[in-house]
Structure formats: structure tokens, C-alpha cells
Amino acid sequence: MFFDSILNSSSVSILLPLILVAVGFLAGYFFQKQKSHVSTLVREAKLKAEQIQKLEKASDDLSKYTRALSSKEFELVNANRRLRELENAKSKFVSVTTHQLRTPLAGIKWTFNMLQTGQLGPITSDQKEFIDKGVESTQKMIQIVNDLLHINLSEEGIADALRFEPVDISALIEEVAAEFFSPAGSKKINLSVQKPAGALPPIMADRGKIKMALENLVDNAIKYTPTAGQVTVVISDKNLNSANAGLEIMVRDSGIGIAEKDKSKIFQKFFRSAGAVSAEPDGSGLGLYIVKDIVEKHAGSVWFESEINKGTTFHLTLPLKQK
Ligand code: ADP
């Protein structure tokens, strides 16, 4: 009844416009909403298009860089090949020169030895002094040539082929010491060898290479010890009965010593301390690098202890057998 009266009454004329307004309002609202949704989609599409453009540009840049990189790589490969060629030429040059120098040097040494030992007739003490100097210089030259040859071969990977044989280390050390009595004597340095009383077993080693390592250590000990000092080569058998049986050799001097700041660089190729340069201007900085290389190729080890102005001891261990 109530609703009938409402529907039938004049209130319809009031409600209808209201409904129309509400419908209009709702349609407007949905239209606005749809419009803002569409504009969001347009914005997003624009953003995506910009991103695609950026990606296309990045891809272009990337291909440019890739092309530049491969041309650089090509240049690098060429430069490397050229470097290898130069390296080979240098190695060949050093190898030929050092080999060529060895023969005449051996001849000079042999002649000096004949003169020194009086085999070519008696010599005066003045003459002996000069001949001793000649022997010393020849010995130095031989050592430099041998060092260069070793480094050259080592860098080519050839020196890996060591010739192992049983070596009487005690006799070898006496031989090395004999070579240095003259240079030690001219600096009034007392050079001595200390070894255990009993006979020592032979060690498996490359005799020539171990001799070279010992020569470098004894040479340094004499070079870096002032006049009237002491250089001792000690052979120790304390490790003979250990699991890793071997001999230890020490080269001890009372020389200039090695400063703390230099200790980590001592085995580096070409390193020379300031003290060493002023004590002995002529030096290559190659000796200890070679010593380490040789000893490590024998599965041994080398180290030192030193105190500035008190002296230095180089230790070198060599196993009896090679695995
Ligand atoms: P070089 O003797 O030609 O300089 P080495 O490689 O034999 O080259 O030695 C490198 C450096 O190690 C030397 O320049 C020196 O500074 C230091 N050195 C080596 N042996 C001794 C030593 N017995 N006493 C003091 N310094 C040493």
C-alpha cells in the first residue's frame, strides 16, 4: 500500500531526476576512471618504448665495443707474437754469446792457472799479485756468463732437465772454496770449511748446478764482508737420519748484513740492497735468484738470517735422494 502510494504519487516525478542524476554521476565516474586507466596505459607504453629505444642504443653500443674489442684483441695477439719473436731472438742472442764466451774464458783461466802454479816458469811476488787479479777477474766473468746462461735456459724451461748423479758434497765444497782462496786472501778474509768428522753419503744432485749455487753464496759472502772478516762454509749432517734425509750447508760471514726492510726482496731477480751497491758496485742481482731456482729444483730449500753490520748466514738443504 505504502509503496503503491509512493509509486503512484507525484514523488515519481521527484525520484526520476534523482535516479537520472545518480546514473549520470556513476557513468561520469566510470568514464573518468577508464580515462585515467587509459592514460596510465599510454604512459606505460611510452615508458616501454623509451626503454626499448635505450636497449636498442645499448645493443648498438655493445656491438661497437665488441668490434673495437676484437680489433684490440687482434692487435694484442700480434703484439704478443712480436714480443715472443723478440724474446726468442734475445734468448738466442744470450745463448750464442754466452756459449761463445765460455770457451775463450776457459782458455784464459787455464793459462792463468799455469802461470799461477809456476808451470810456465818461476814468477816473482809482484807478478803473482797481477796474475791473482787476472784469475779473480776471469772467475767473475765466468760466473756472470754462467748466471746469464742459467737464467736464459731456465726462462725457456730447458733447465728443468737436470742431470742427477751421486755427488760427494764435501769434495765439491772444498773445490769451491779452493776457487775463492785467492779473492778472499786479497781482502784478508779468512775463508774456511767445517765438516763432520765421518764420511758423508753422496747426494743425488746436478753437480754443475749445485757448484754454481755454492759459488754464488761464497762469492757473495766474500763480496759483502769487509777486509779482515771471516767466511765459513759449514756442512751439517744433523738431518741425515730424519724422515727427509739430507745435508745442510751454511755459508756464514761477518759482513755488512741485510737490513730488515730488504729481507723480503733478497731472492728477487735483479734486487740489490743500497749497502751492497756501495760495497760492491758491480753486481747483477741475479745470483740469489739462481741459487733459489737451483735448490728448489733439487727439492731443497734456502733461507738466511742476518743482522746489519754483524753478518749473514745462508742455509741450504739438499735431500739425499730425489723422488
Ligand atoms: P749481487 O750480489 O750481484 O748483487 P745476488 O742476487 O747474489 O746479486 O744478491 C742479491 C742481493 O742480496 C745483494 O745485492 C745484497 O744486497 C744481498 N746479499 C746477498 N748475499 C749477501 C751477504 N752475504 N751479505 C749481505 N748481503 C747479501
PDB file of N, CA and C in Angstrom, residues 54-107:
ATOM      1  N   LYS A  54      66.304   2.762 -25.510  1.00  0.00           N
ATOM      2  CA  LYS A  54      67.570   2.757 -24.763  1.00  0.00           C
ATOM      3  C   LYS A  54      68.294   1.433 -24.958  1.00  0.00           C
ATOM      4  N   LEU A  55      67.496   0.322 -24.885  1.00  0.00           N
ATOM      5  CA  LEU A  55      68.092  -1.009 -25.050  1.00  0.00           C
ATOM      6  C   LEU A  55      68.701  -1.174 -26.435  1.00  0.00           C
ATOM      7  N   GLU A  56      67.958  -0.612 -27.445  1.00  0.00           N
ATOM      8  CA  GLU A  56      68.481  -0.714 -28.812  1.00  0.00           C
ATOM      9  C   GLU A  56      69.800   0.042 -28.935  1.00  0.00           C
ATOM     10  N   LYS A  57      69.857   1.228 -28.250  1.00  0.00           N
ATOM     11  CA  LYS A  57      71.078   2.032 -28.303  1.00  0.00           C
ATOM     12  C   LYS A  57      72.213   1.278 -27.598  1.00  0.00           C
ATOM     13  N   ALA A  58      71.869   0.687 -26.404  1.00  0.00           N
ATOM     14  CA  ALA A  58      72.888  -0.067 -25.658  1.00  0.00           C
ATOM     15  C   ALA A  58      73.397  -1.231 -26.495  1.00  0.00           C
ATOM     16  N   SER A  59      72.456  -1.881 -27.218  1.00  0.00           N
ATOM     17  CA  SER A  59      72.856  -3.016 -28.036  1.00  0.00           C
ATOM     18  C   SER A  59      73.777  -2.571 -29.168  1.00  0.00           C
ATOM     19  N   ASP A  60      73.444  -1.368 -29.753  1.00  0.00           N
ATOM     20  CA  ASP A  60      74.317  -0.799 -30.797  1.00  0.00           C
ATOM     21  C   ASP A  60      75.704  -0.528 -30.244  1.00  0.00           C
ATOM     22  N   ASP A  61      75.704   0.151 -29.041  1.00  0.00           N
ATOM     23  CA  ASP A  61      76.993   0.468 -28.401  1.00  0.00           C
ATOM     24  C   ASP A  61      77.790  -0.798 -28.164  1.00  0.00           C
ATOM     25  N   LEU A  62      77.060  -1.827 -27.663  1.00  0.00           N
ATOM     26  CA  LEU A  62      77.721  -3.092 -27.337  1.00  0.00           C
ATOM     27  C   LEU A  62      78.374  -3.701 -28.573  1.00  0.00           C
ATOM     28  N   SER A  63      77.633  -3.659 -29.697  1.00  0.00           N
ATOM     29  CA  SER A  63      78.248  -4.238 -30.908  1.00  0.00           C
ATOM     30  C   SER A  63      79.452  -3.429 -31.340  1.00  0.00           C
ATOM     31  N   LYS A  64      79.363  -2.063 -31.126  1.00  0.00           N
ATOM     32  CA  LYS A  64      80.527  -1.230 -31.477  1.00  0.00           C
ATOM     33  C   LYS A  64      81.725  -1.623 -30.621  1.00  0.00           C
ATOM     34  N   TYR A  65      81.444  -1.737 -29.269  1.00  0.00           N
ATOM     35  CA  TYR A  65      82.539  -2.095 -28.363  1.00  0.00           C
ATOM     36  C   TYR A  65      83.095  -3.477 -28.703  1.00  0.00           C
ATOM     37  N   THR A  66      82.199  -4.420 -29.025  1.00  0.00           N
ATOM     38  CA  THR A  66      82.654  -5.774 -29.348  1.00  0.00           C
ATOM     39  C   THR A  66      83.589  -5.737 -30.552  1.00  0.00           C
ATOM     40  N   ARG A  67      83.174  -4.898 -31.581  1.00  0.00           N
ATOM     41  CA  ARG A  67      84.027  -4.790 -32.778  1.00  0.00           C
ATOM     42  C   ARG A  67      85.382  -4.189 -32.402  1.00  0.00           C
ATOM     43  N   ALA A  68      85.329  -3.098 -31.532  1.00  0.00           N
ATOM     44  CA  ALA A  68      86.584  -2.448 -31.136  1.00  0.00           C
ATOM     45  C   ALA A  68      87.454  -3.424 -30.355  1.00  0.00           C
ATOM     46  N   LEU A  69      86.757  -4.212 -29.477  1.00  0.00           N
ATOM     47  CA  LEU A  69      87.480  -5.156 -28.620  1.00  0.00           C
ATOM     48  C   LEU A  69      88.162  -6.233 -29.459  1.00  0.00           C
ATOM     49  N   SER A  70      87.426  -6.738 -30.476  1.00  0.00           N
ATOM     50  CA  SER A  70      88.065  -7.795 -31.258  1.00  0.00           C
ATOM     51  C   SER A  70      89.204  -7.238 -32.093  1.00  0.00           C
ATOM     52  N   SER A  71      89.102  -5.937 -32.484  1.00  0.00           N
ATOM     53  CA  SER A  71      90.252  -5.398 -33.225  1.00  0.00           C
ATOM     54  C   SER A  71      91.431  -5.199 -32.273  1.00  0.00           C
ATOM     55  N   LYS A  72      91.120  -4.799 -30.979  1.00  0.00           N
ATOM     56  CA  LYS A  72      92.192  -4.654 -29.975  1.00  0.00           C
ATOM     57  C   LYS A  72      92.815  -6.014 -29.698  1.00  0.00           C
ATOM     58  N   GLU A  73      91.933  -7.037 -29.615  1.00  0.00           N
ATOM     59  CA  GLU A  73      92.422  -8.392 -29.332  1.00  0.00           C
ATOM     60  C   GLU A  73      93.372  -8.832 -30.448  1.00  0.00           C
ATOM     61  N   PHE A  74      92.989  -8.472 -31.663  1.00  0.00           N
ATOM     62  CA  PHE A  74      93.820  -8.805 -32.810  1.00  0.00           C
ATOM     63  C   PHE A  74      95.185  -8.129 -32.683  1.00  0.00           C
ATOM     64  N   GLU A  75      95.119  -6.806 -32.303  1.00  0.00           N
ATOM     65  CA  GLU A  75      96.382  -6.070 -32.126  1.00  0.00           C
ATOM     66  C   GLU A  75      97.227  -6.714 -31.042  1.00  0.00           C
ATOM     67  N   LEU A  76      96.527  -7.134 -29.944  1.00  0.00           N
ATOM     68  CA  LEU A  76      97.224  -7.738 -28.804  1.00  0.00           C
ATOM     69  C   LEU A  76      97.887  -9.059 -29.196  1.00  0.00           C
ATOM     70  N   VAL A  77      97.146  -9.849 -29.983  1.00  0.00           N
ATOM     71  CA  VAL A  77      97.702 -11.134 -30.437  1.00  0.00           C
ATOM     72  C   VAL A  77      98.951 -10.873 -31.272  1.00  0.00           C
ATOM     73  N   ASN A  78      98.866  -9.850 -32.130  1.00  0.00           N
ATOM     74  CA  ASN A  78     100.025  -9.508 -32.965  1.00  0.00           C
ATOM     75  C   ASN A  78     101.197  -9.039 -32.120  1.00  0.00           C
ATOM     76  N   ALA A  79     100.855  -8.150 -31.133  1.00  0.00           N
ATOM     77  CA  ALA A  79     101.918  -7.623 -30.270  1.00  0.00           C
ATOM     78  C   ALA A  79     102.561  -8.752 -29.488  1.00  0.00           C
ATOM     79  N   ASN A  80     101.738  -9.713 -29.027  1.00  0.00           N
ATOM     80  CA  ASN A  80     102.263 -10.854 -28.261  1.00  0.00           C
ATOM     81  C   ASN A  80     103.185 -11.702 -29.119  1.00  0.00           C
ATOM     82  N   ARG A  81     102.753 -11.904 -30.378  1.00  0.00           N
ATOM     83  CA  ARG A  81     103.571 -12.715 -31.281  1.00  0.00           C
ATOM     84  C   ARG A  81     104.919 -12.032 -31.513  1.00  0.00           C
ATOM     85  N   ARG A  82     104.847 -10.690 -31.674  1.00  0.00           N
ATOM     86  CA  ARG A  82     106.076  -9.916 -31.909  1.00  0.00           C
ATOM     87  C   ARG A  82     106.988 -10.016 -30.670  1.00  0.00           C
ATOM     88  N   LEU A  83     106.332  -9.917 -29.499  1.00  0.00           N
ATOM     89  CA  LEU A  83     107.082  -9.986 -28.243  1.00  0.00           C
ATOM     90  C   LEU A  83     107.785 -11.333 -28.100  1.00  0.00           C
ATOM     91  N   ARG A  84     107.029 -12.406 -28.476  1.00  0.00           N
ATOM     92  CA  ARG A  84     107.617 -13.761 -28.406  1.00  0.00           C
ATOM     93  C   ARG A  84     108.797 -13.892 -29.354  1.00  0.00           C
ATOM     94  N   GLU A  85     108.635 -13.285 -30.542  1.00  0.00           N
ATOM     95  CA  GLU A  85     109.732 -13.341 -31.522  1.00  0.00           C
ATOM     96  C   GLU A  85     110.973 -12.634 -30.960  1.00  0.00           C
ATOM     97  N   LEU A  86     110.718 -11.425 -30.354  1.00  0.00           N
ATOM     98  CA  LEU A  86     111.838 -10.660 -29.782  1.00  0.00           C
ATOM     99  C   LEU A  86     112.482 -11.433 -28.634  1.00  0.00           C
ATOM    100  N   GLU A  87     111.591 -12.044 -27.801  1.00  0.00           N
ATOM    101  CA  GLU A  87     112.070 -12.834 -26.649  1.00  0.00           C
ATOM    102  C   GLU A  87     112.950 -13.991 -27.133  1.00  0.00           C
ATOM    103  N   ASN A  88     112.482 -14.661 -28.205  1.00  0.00           N
ATOM    104  CA  ASN A  88     113.271 -15.769 -28.761  1.00  0.00           C
ATOM    105  C   ASN A  88     114.604 -15.266 -29.309  1.00  0.00           C
ATOM    106  N   ALA A  89     114.542 -14.095 -29.987  1.00  0.00           N
ATOM    107  CA  ALA A  89     115.775 -13.544 -30.554  1.00  0.00           C
ATOM    108  C   ALA A  89     116.748 -13.205 -29.432  1.00  0.00           C
ATOM    109  N   LYS A  90     116.192 -12.624 -28.334  1.00  0.00           N
ATOM    110  CA  LYS A  90     117.047 -12.262 -27.194  1.00  0.00           C
ATOM    111  C   LYS A  90     117.675 -13.511 -26.585  1.00  0.00           C
ATOM    112  N   SER A  91     116.826 -14.568 -26.390  1.00  0.00           N
ATOM    113  CA  SER A  91     117.315 -15.817 -25.802  1.00  0.00           C
ATOM    114  C   SER A  91     118.413 -16.414 -26.664  1.00  0.00           C
ATOM    115  N   LYS A  92     118.177 -16.404 -27.967  1.00  0.00           N
ATOM    116  CA  LYS A  92     119.153 -16.980 -28.885  1.00  0.00           C
ATOM    117  C   LYS A  92     120.464 -16.189 -28.806  1.00  0.00           C
ATOM    118  N   PHE A  93     120.310 -14.846 -28.772  1.00  0.00           N
ATOM    119  CA  PHE A  93     121.490 -13.986 -28.711  1.00  0.00           C
ATOM    120  C   PHE A  93     122.293 -14.269 -27.432  1.00  0.00           C
ATOM    121  N   VAL A  94     121.574 -14.303 -26.276  1.00  0.00           N
ATOM    122  CA  VAL A  94     122.263 -14.553 -24.998  1.00  0.00           C
ATOM    123  C   VAL A  94     122.910 -15.933 -25.029  1.00  0.00           C
ATOM    124  N   SER A  95     122.172 -16.917 -25.551  1.00  0.00           N
ATOM    125  CA  SER A  95     122.682 -18.284 -25.569  1.00  0.00           C
ATOM    126  C   SER A  95     123.942 -18.383 -26.433  1.00  0.00           C
ATOM    127  N   VAL A  96     123.888 -17.814 -27.639  1.00  0.00           N
ATOM    128  CA  VAL A  96     125.051 -17.891 -28.541  1.00  0.00           C
ATOM    129  C   VAL A  96     126.233 -17.138 -27.928  1.00  0.00           C
ATOM    130  N   THR A  97     125.954 -15.910 -27.441  1.00  0.00           N
ATOM    131  CA  THR A  97     127.046 -15.100 -26.891  1.00  0.00           C
ATOM    132  C   THR A  97     127.694 -15.779 -25.697  1.00  0.00           C
ATOM    133  N   THR A  98     126.852 -16.256 -24.763  1.00  0.00           N
ATOM    134  CA  THR A  98     127.432 -16.848 -23.559  1.00  0.00           C
ATOM    135  C   THR A  98     128.211 -18.121 -23.897  1.00  0.00           C
ATOM    136  N   HIS A  99     127.666 -18.944 -24.817  1.00  0.00           N
ATOM    137  CA  HIS A  99     128.399 -20.150 -25.209  1.00  0.00           C
ATOM    138  C   HIS A  99     129.727 -19.789 -25.863  1.00  0.00           C
ATOM    139  N   GLN A 100     129.686 -18.749 -26.712  1.00  0.00           N
ATOM    140  CA  GLN A 100     130.913 -18.333 -27.405  1.00  0.00           C
ATOM    141  C   GLN A 100     131.947 -17.795 -26.419  1.00  0.00           C
ATOM    142  N   LEU A 101     131.437 -17.145 -25.327  1.00  0.00           N
ATOM    143  CA  LEU A 101     132.363 -16.541 -24.364  1.00  0.00           C
ATOM    144  C   LEU A 101     133.017 -17.591 -23.473  1.00  0.00           C
ATOM    145  N   ARG A 102     132.287 -18.700 -23.250  1.00  0.00           N
ATOM    146  CA  ARG A 102     132.785 -19.703 -22.303  1.00  0.00           C
ATOM    147  C   ARG A 102     134.121 -20.311 -22.731  1.00  0.00           C
ATOM    148  N   THR A 103     134.262 -20.621 -24.003  1.00  0.00           N
ATOM    149  CA  THR A 103     135.489 -21.293 -24.452  1.00  0.00           C
ATOM    150  C   THR A 103     136.727 -20.410 -24.265  1.00  0.00           C
ATOM    151  N   PRO A 104     136.706 -19.148 -24.795  1.00  0.00           N
ATOM    152  CA  PRO A 104     137.908 -18.333 -24.557  1.00  0.00           C
ATOM    153  C   PRO A 104     138.157 -18.064 -23.072  1.00  0.00           C
ATOM    154  N   LEU A 105     137.081 -17.920 -22.294  1.00  0.00           N
ATOM    155  CA  LEU A 105     137.272 -17.664 -20.856  1.00  0.00           C
ATOM    156  C   LEU A 105     137.952 -18.856 -20.178  1.00  0.00           C
ATOM    157  N   ALA A 106     137.527 -20.071 -20.578  1.00  0.00           N
ATOM    158  CA  ALA A 106     138.145 -21.273 -20.006  1.00  0.00           C
ATOM    159  C   ALA A 106     139.635 -21.293 -20.382  1.00  0.00           C
ATOM    160  N   GLY A 107     139.946 -20.843 -21.617  1.00  0.00           N
ATOM    161  CA  GLY A 107     141.341 -20.791 -22.068  1.00  0.00           C
ATOM    162  C   GLY A 107     142.150 -19.816 -21.226  1.00  0.00           C
TER     163      GLY A 107
END
